[in-house]
PDB file of C-alpha atoms and ligand atoms in Angstrom:
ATOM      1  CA  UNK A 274     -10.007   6.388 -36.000  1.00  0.00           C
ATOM      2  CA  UNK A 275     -11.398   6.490 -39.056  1.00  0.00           C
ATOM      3  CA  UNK A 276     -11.598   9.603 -41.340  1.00  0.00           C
ATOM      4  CA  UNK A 277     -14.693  11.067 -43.448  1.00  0.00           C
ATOM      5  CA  UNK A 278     -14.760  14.027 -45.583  1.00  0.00           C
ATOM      6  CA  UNK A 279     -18.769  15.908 -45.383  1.00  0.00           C
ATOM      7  CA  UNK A 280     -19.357  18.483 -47.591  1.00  0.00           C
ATOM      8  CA  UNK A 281     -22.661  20.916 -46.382  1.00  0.00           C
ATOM      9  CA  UNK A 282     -22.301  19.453 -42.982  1.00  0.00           C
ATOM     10  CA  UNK A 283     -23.746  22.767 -40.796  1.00  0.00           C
ATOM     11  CA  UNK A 284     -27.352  21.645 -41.917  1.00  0.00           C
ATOM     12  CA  UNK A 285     -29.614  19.591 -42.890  1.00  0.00           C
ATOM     13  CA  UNK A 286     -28.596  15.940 -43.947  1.00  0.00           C
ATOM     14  CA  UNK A 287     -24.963  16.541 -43.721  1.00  0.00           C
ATOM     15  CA  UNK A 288     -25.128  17.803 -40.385  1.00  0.00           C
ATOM     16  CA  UNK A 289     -26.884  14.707 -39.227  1.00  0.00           C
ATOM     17  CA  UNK A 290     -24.395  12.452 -40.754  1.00  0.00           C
ATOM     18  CA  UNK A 291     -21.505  14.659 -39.546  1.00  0.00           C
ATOM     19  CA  UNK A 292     -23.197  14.368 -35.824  1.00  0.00           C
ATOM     20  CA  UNK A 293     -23.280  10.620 -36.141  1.00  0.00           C
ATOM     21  CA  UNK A 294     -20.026   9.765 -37.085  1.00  0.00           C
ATOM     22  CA  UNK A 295     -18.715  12.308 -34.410  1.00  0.00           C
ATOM     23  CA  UNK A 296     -20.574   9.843 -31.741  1.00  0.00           C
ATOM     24  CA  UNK A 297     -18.490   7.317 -33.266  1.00  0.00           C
ATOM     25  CA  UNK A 298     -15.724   9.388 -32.745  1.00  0.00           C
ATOM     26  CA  UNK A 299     -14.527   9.310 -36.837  1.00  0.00           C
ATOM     27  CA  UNK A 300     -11.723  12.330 -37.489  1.00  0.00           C
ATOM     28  CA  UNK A 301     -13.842  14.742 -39.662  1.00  0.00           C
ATOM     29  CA  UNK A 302     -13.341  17.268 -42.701  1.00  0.00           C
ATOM     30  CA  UNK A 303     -16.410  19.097 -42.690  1.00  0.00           C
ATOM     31  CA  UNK A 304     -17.269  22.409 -44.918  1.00  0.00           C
ATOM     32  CA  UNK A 305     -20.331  25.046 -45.377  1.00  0.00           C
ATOM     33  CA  UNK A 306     -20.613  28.615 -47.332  1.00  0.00           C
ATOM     34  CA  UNK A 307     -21.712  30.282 -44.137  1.00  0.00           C
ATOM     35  CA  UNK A 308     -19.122  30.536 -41.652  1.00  0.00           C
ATOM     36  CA  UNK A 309     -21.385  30.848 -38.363  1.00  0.00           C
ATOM     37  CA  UNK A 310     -23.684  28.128 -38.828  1.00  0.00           C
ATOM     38  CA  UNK A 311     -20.465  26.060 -39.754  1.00  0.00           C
ATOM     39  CA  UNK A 312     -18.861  27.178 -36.341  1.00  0.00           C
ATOM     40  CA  UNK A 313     -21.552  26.065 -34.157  1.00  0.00           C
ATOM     41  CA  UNK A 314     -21.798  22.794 -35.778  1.00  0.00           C
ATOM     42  CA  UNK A 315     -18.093  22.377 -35.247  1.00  0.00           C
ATOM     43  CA  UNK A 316     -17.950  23.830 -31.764  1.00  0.00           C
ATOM     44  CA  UNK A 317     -20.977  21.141 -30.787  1.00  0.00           C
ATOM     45  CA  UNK A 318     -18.977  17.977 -32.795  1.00  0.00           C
ATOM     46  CA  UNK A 319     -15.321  18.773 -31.896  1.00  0.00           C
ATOM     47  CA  UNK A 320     -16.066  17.953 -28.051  1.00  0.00           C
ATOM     48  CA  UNK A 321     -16.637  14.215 -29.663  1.00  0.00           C
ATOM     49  CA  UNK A 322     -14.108  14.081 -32.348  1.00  0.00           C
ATOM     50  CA  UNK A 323     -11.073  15.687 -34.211  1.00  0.00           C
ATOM     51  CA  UNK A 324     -12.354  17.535 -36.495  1.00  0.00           C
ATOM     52  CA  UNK A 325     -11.560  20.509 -39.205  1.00  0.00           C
ATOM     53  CA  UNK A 326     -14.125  22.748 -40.270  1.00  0.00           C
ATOM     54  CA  UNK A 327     -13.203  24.588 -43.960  1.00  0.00           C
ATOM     55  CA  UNK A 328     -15.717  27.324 -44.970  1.00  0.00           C
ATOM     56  CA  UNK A 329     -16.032  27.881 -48.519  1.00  0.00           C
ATOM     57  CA  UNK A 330     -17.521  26.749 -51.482  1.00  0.00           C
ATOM     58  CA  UNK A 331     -17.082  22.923 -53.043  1.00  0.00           C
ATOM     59  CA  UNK A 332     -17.643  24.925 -56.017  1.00  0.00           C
ATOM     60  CA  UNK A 333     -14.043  26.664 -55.425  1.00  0.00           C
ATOM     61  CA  UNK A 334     -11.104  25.216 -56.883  1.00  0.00           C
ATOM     62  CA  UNK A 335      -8.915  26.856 -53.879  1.00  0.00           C
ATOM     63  CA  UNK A 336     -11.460  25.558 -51.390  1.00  0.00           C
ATOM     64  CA  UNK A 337     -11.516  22.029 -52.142  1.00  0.00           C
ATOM     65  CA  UNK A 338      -7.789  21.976 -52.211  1.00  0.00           C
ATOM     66  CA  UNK A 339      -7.800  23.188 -48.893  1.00  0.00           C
ATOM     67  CA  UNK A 340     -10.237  20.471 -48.024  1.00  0.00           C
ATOM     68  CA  UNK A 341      -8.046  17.607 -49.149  1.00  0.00           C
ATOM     69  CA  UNK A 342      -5.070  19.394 -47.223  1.00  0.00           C
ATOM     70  CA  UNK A 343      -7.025  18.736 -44.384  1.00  0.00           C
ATOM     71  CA  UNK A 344      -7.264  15.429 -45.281  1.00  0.00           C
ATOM     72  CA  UNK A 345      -3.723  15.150 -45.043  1.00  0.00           C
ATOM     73  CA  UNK A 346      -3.329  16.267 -41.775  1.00  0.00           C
ATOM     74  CA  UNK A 347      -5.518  13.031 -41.132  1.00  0.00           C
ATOM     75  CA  UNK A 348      -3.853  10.664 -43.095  1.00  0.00           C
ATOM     76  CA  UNK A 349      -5.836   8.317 -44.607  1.00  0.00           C
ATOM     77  CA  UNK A 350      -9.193   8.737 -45.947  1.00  0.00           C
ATOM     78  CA  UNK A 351     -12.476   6.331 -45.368  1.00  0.00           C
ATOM     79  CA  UNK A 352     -14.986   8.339 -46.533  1.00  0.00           C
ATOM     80  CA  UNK A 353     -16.153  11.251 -48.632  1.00  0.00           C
ATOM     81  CA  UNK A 354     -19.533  12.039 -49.046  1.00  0.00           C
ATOM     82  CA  UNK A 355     -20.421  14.667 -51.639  1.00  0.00           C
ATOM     83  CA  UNK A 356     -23.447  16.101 -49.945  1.00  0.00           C
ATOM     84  CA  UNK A 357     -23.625  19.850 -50.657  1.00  0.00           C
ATOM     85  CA  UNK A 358     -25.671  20.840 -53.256  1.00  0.00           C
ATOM     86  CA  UNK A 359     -27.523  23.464 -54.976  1.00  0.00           C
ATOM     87  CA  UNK A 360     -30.870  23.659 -56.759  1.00  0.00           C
ATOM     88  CA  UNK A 361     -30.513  26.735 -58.530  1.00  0.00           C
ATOM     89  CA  UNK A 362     -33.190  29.338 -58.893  1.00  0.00           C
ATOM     90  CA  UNK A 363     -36.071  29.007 -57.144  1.00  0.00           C
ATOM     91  CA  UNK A 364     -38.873  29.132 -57.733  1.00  0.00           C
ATOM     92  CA  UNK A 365     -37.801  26.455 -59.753  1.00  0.00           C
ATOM     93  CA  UNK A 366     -38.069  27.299 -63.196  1.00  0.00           C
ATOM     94  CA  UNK A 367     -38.854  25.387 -66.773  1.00  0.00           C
ATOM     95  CA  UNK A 368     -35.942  24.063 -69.007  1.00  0.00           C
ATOM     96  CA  UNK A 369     -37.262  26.858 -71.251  1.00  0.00           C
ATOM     97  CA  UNK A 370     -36.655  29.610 -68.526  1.00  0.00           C
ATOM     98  CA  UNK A 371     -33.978  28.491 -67.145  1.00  0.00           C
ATOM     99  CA  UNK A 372     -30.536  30.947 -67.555  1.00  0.00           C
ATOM    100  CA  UNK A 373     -27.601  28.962 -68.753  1.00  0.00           C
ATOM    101  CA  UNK A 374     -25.197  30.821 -66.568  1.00  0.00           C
ATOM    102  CA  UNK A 375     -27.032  29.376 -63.543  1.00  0.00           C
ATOM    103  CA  UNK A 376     -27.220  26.042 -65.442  1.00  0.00           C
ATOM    104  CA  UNK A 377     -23.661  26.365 -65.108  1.00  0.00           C
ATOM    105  CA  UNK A 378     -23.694  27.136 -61.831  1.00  0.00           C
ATOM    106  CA  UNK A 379     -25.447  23.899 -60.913  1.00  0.00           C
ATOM    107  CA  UNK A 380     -23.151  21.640 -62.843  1.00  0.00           C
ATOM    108  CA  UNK A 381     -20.208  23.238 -61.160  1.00  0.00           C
ATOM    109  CA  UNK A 382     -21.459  22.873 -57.667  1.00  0.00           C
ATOM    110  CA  UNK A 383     -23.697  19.473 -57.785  1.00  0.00           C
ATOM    111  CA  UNK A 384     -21.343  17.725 -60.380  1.00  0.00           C
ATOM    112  CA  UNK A 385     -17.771  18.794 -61.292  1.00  0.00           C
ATOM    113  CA  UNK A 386     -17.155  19.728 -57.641  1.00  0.00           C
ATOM    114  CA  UNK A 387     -17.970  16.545 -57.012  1.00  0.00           C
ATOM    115  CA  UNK A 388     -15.429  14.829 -59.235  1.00  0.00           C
ATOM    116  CA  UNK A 389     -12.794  17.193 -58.604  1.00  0.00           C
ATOM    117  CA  UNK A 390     -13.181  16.283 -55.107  1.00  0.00           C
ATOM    118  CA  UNK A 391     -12.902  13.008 -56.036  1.00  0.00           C
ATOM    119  CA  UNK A 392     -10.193  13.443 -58.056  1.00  0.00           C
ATOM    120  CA  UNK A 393      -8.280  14.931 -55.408  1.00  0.00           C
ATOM    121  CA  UNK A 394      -8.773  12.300 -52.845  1.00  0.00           C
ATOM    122  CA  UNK A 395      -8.423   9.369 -54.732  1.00  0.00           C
ATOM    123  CA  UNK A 396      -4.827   8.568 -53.306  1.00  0.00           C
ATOM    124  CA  UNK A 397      -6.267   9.003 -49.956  1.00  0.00           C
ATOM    125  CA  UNK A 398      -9.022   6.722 -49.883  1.00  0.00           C
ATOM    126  CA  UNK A 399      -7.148   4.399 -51.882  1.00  0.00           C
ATOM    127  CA  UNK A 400      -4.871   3.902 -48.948  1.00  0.00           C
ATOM    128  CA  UNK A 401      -7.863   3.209 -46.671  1.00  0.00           C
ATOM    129  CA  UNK A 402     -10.165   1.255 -49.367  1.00  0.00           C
ATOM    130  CA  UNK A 403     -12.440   3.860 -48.476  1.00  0.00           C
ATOM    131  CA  UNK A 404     -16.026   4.468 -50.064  1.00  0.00           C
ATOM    132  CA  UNK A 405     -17.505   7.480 -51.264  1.00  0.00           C
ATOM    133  CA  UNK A 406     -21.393   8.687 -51.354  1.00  0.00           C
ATOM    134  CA  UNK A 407     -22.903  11.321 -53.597  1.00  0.00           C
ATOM    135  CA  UNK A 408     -25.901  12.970 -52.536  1.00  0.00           C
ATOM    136  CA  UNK A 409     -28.652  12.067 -55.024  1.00  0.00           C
ATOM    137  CA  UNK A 410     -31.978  12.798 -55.705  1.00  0.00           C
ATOM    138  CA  UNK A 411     -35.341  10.668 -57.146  1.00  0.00           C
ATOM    139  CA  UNK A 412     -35.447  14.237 -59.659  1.00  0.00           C
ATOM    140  CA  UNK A 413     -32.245  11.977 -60.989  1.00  0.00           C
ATOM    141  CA  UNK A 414     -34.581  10.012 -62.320  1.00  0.00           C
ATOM    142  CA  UNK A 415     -37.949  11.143 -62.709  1.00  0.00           C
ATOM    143  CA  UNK A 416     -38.680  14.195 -64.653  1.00  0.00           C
ATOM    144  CA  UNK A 417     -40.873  16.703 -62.352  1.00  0.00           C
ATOM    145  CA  UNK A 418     -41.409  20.000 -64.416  1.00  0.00           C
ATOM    146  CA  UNK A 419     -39.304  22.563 -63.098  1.00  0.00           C
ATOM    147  CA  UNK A 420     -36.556  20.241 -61.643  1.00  0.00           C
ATOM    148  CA  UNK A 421     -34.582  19.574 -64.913  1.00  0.00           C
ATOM    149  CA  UNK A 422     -30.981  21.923 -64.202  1.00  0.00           C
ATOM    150  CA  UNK A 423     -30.679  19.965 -60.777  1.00  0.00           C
ATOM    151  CA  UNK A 424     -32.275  16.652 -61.772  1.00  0.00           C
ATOM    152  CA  UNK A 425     -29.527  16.689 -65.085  1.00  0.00           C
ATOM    153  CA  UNK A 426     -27.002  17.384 -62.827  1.00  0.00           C
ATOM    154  CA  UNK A 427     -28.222  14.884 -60.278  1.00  0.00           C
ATOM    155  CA  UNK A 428     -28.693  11.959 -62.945  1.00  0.00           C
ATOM    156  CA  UNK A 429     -25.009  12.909 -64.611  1.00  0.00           C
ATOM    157  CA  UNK A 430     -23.555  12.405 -61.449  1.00  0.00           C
ATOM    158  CA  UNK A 431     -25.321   9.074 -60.900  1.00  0.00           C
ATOM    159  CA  UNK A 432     -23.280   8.014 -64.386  1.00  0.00           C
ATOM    160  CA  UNK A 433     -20.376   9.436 -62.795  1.00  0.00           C
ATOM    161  CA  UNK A 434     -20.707   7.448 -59.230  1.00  0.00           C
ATOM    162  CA  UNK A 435     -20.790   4.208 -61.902  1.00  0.00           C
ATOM    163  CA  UNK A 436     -18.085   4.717 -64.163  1.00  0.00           C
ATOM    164  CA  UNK A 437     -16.166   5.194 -61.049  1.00  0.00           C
ATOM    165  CA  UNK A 438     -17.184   2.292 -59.694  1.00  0.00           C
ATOM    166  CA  UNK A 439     -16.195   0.130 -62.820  1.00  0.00           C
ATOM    167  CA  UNK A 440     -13.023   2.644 -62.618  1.00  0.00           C
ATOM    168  CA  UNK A 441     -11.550   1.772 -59.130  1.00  0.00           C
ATOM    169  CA  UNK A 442     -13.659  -1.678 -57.922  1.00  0.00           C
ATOM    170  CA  UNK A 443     -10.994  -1.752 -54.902  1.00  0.00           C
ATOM    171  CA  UNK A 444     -13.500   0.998 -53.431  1.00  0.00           C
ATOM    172  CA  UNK A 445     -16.433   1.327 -53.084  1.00  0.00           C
ATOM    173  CA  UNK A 446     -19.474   3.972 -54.862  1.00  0.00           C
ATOM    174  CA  UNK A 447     -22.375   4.840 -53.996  1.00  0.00           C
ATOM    175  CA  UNK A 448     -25.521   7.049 -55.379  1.00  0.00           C
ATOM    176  CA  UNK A 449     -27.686   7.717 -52.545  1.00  0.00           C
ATOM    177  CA  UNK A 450     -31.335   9.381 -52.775  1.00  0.00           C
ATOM    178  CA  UNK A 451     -31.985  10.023 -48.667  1.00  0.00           C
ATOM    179  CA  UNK A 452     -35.568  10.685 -50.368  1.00  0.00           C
ATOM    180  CA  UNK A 453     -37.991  14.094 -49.003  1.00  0.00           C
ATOM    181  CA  UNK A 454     -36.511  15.498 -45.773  1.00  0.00           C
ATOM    182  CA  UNK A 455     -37.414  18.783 -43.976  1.00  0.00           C
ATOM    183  CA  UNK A 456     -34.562  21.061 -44.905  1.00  0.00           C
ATOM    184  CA  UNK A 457     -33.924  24.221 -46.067  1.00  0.00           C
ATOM    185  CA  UNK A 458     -33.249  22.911 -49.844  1.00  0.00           C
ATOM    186  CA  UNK A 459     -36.647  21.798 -49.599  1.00  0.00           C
ATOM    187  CA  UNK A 460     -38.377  24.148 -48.327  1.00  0.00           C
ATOM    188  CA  UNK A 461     -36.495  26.416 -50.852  1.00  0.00           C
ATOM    189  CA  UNK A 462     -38.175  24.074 -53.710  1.00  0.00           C
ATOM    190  CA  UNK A 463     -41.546  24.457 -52.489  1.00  0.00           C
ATOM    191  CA  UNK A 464     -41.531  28.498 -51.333  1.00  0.00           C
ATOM    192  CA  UNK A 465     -44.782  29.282 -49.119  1.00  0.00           C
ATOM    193  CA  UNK A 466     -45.468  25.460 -48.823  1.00  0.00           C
ATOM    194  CA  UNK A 467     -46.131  23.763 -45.496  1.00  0.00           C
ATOM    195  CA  UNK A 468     -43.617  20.874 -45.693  1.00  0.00           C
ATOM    196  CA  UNK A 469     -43.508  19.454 -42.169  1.00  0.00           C
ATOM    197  CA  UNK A 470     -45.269  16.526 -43.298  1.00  0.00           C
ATOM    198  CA  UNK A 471     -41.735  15.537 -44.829  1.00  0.00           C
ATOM    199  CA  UNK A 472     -39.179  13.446 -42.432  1.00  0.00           C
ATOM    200  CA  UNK A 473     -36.214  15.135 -40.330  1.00  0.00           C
ATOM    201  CA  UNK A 474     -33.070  14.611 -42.072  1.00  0.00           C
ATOM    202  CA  UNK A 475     -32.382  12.837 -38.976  1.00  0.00           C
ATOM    203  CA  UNK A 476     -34.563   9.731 -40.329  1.00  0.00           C
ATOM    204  CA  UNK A 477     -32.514   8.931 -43.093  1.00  0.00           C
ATOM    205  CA  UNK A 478     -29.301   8.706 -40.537  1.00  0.00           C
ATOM    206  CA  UNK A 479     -29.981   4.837 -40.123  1.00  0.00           C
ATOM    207  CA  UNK A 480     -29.983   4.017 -43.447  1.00  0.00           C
ATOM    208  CA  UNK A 481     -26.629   6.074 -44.459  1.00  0.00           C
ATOM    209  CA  UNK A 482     -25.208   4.492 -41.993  1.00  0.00           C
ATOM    210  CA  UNK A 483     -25.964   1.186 -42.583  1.00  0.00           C
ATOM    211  CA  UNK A 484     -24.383   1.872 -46.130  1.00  0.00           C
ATOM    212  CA  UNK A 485     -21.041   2.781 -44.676  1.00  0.00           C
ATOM    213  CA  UNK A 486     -20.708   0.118 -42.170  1.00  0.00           C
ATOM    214  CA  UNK A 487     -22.073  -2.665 -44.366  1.00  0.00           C
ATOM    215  CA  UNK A 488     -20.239  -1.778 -47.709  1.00  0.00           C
ATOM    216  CA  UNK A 489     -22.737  -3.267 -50.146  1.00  0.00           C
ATOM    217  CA  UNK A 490     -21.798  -3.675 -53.701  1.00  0.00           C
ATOM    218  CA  UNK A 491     -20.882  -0.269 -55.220  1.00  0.00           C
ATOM    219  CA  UNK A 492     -24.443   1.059 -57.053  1.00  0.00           C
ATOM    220  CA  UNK A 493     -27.594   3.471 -56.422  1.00  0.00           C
ATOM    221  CA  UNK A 494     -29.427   2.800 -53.374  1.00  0.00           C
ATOM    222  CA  UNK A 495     -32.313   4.606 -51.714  1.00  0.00           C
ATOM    223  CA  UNK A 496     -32.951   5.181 -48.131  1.00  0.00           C
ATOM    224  CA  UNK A 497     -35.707   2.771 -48.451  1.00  0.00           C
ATOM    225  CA  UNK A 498     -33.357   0.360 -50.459  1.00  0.00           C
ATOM    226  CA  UNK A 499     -34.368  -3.266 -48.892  1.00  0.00           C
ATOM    227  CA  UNK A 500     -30.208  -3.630 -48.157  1.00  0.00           C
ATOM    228  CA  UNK A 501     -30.418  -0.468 -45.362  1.00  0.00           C
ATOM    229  CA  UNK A 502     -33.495  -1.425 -43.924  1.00  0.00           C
ATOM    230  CA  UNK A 503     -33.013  -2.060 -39.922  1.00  0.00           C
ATOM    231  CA  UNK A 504     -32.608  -5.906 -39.352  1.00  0.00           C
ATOM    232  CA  UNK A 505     -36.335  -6.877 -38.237  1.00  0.00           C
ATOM    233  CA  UNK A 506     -35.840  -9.030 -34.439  1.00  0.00           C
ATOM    234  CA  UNK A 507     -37.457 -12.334 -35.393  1.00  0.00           C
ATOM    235  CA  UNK A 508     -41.207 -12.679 -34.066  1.00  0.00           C
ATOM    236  CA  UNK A 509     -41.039 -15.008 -30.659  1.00  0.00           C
ATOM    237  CA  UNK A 510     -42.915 -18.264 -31.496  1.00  0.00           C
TER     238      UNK A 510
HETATM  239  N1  NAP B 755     -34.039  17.749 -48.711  1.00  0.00           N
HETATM  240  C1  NAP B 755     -34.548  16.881 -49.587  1.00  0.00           C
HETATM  241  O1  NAP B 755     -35.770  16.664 -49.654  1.00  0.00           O
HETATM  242  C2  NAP B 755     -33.614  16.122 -50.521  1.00  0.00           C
HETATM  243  C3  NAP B 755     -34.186  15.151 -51.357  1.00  0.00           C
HETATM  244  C4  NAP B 755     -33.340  14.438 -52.214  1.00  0.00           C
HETATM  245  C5  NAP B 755     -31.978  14.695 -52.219  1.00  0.00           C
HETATM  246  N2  NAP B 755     -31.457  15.645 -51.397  1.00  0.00           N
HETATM  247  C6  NAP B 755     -30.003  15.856 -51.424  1.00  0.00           C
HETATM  248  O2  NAP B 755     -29.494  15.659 -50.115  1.00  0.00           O
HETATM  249  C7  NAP B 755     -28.335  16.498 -49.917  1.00  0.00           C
HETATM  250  C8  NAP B 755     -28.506  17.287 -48.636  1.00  0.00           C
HETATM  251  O3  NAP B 755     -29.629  18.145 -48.797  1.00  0.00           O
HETATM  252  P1  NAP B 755     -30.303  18.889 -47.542  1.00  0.00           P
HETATM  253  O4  NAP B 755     -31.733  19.017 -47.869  1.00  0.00           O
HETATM  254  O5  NAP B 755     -29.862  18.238 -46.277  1.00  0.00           O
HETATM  255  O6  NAP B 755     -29.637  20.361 -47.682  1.00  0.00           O
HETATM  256  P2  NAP B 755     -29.690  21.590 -46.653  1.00  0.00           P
HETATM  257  O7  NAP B 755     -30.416  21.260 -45.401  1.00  0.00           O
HETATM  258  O8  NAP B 755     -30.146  22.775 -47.433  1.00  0.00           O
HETATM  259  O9  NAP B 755     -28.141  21.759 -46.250  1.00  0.00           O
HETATM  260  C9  NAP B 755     -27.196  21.972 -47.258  1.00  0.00           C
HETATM  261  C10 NAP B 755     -25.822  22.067 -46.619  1.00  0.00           C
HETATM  262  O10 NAP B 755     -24.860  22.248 -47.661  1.00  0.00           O
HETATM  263  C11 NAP B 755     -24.214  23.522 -47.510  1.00  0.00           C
HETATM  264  N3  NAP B 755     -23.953  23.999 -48.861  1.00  0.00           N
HETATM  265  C12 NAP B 755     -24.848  24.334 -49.815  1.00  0.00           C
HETATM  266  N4  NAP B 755     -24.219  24.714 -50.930  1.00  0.00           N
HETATM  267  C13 NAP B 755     -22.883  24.604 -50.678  1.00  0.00           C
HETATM  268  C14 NAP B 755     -21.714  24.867 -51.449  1.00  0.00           C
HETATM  269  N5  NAP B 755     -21.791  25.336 -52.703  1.00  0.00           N
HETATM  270  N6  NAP B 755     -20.506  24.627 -50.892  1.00  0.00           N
HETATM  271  C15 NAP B 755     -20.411  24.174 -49.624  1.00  0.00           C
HETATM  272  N7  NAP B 755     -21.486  23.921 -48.839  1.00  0.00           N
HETATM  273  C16 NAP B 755     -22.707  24.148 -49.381  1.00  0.00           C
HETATM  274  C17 NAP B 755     -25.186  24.352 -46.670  1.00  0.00           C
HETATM  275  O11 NAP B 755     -24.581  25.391 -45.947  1.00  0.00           O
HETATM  276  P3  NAP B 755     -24.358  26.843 -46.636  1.00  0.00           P
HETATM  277  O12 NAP B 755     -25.681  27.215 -47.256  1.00  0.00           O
HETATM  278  O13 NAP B 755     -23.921  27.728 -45.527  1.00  0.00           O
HETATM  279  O14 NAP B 755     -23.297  26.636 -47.657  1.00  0.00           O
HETATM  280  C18 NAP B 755     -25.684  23.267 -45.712  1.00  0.00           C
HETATM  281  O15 NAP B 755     -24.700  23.002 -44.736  1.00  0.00           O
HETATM  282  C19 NAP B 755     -28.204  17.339 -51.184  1.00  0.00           C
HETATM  283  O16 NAP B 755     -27.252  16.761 -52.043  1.00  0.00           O
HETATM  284  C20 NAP B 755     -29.586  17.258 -51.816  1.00  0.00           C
HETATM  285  O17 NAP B 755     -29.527  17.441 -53.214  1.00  0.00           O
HETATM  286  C21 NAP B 755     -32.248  16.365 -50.546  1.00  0.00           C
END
């Protein structure tokens, strides 16, 4: 079976991913900060798949070495998708306002861990010809006041997905934006704000997949990218 490393897979949009591959029944790495949420998610999945769940940060050097040991125990690796993410303080602040330290903290959590991770399972998804997504976000590239530590840190690690890409062409990148979804990152970006007009994360689940199992060229891709979209039955005549 194949093998896919999720990071922030007890919620939201990794936890949907990380539910559909265990249907599959793909050998998964998954990780989360909070232990209990993380060990319901892997008590529900690991009736459907082999799978280790790491809590910790991807933000920790020792944690993310631990992940890729995992790895090892697997073999091979198909997948890594660099979900978890942070958006710093909220309410979200200006550029002007914002603290460097947290600055910092964003980088190191939505970007270097990232690459690190990367870095680290390179070998490993060599061997498979594996692909790897990172999480990103339209605040990548549009500039929404308030939304310029993680939208920097977003659009730096769209560069990164694409100098990897030119890097290593025997795999495959991706940058994906899975667009608004109802989670708690949003809701966290829009305090005291009804957002259950926004999709489940659940939505998005089609087109993510459809990016793994069809391999397009490496590149940025949306979840309404015209490539994902569901193949439309032809009309009866
Ligand atoms: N929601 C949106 O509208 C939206 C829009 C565009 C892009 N995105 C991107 O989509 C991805 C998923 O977002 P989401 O809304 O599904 O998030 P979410 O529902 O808030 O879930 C985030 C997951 O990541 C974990 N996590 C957070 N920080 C972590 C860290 N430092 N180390 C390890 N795990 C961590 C969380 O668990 P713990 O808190 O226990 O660690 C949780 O499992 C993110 O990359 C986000 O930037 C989201």
């Amino acid at each position: 079976m194949p093998t896919a490393v999720i990071t922030g897979a007890s919620a939201g949009l990794g936890r949907a991913l990380a539910t559909g591959l265990a249907h599959r029944g793909w050998n998964l790495v998954i990780d989360a900060r909070r232990p209990d949420r993380l060990a319901q998610v892997a008590g529900e999945l690991s009736r459907l798949c082999q799978l280790r769940a790491i809590a910790g940060d991807v933000g920790d050097a020792e944690h993310r070495r631990r992940l890729a040991g995992a790895v090892a125990e697997f073999g091979s690796l198909d997948l890594l998708v660099n979900n978890a993410s942070t958006l710093g303080p909220t309410p979200l602040p200006p550029l002007a306002e914002l603290d460097v330290d947290q600055l910092t903290d964003i980088l190191r959590v939505n970007l270097v861990a990232p690459l690190a991770l990367v870095q680290l399972s390179l070998p490993a998804l060599t061997a498979a010809g594996g692909l790897v997504v990172n999480l990103s976000s339209d605040a990548a590239v549009a500039h929404y006041p308030g939304w310029g530590g993680y939208g920097c840190a977003k659009a730096a690690l769209d560069h990164l997905s694409a100098t990897l890409a030119e890097e290593n062409p025997q795999l495959r990148w991706y940058s994906f934006d899975p667009g608004d979804m109802r989670t708690e990152m949003h809701q966290a970006a829009f305090p005291g704000e009804d957002i259950s007009d926004r999709p489940e994360p659940e939505s998005v689940l089609p087109a993510l997949l459809r990016l793994i199992d069809s391999r397009p060229p490496s590149g940025r891709y949306t979840s309404a990218s015209p490539e994902l979209a569901h193949a439309v039955p032809e009309v009866a005549r």
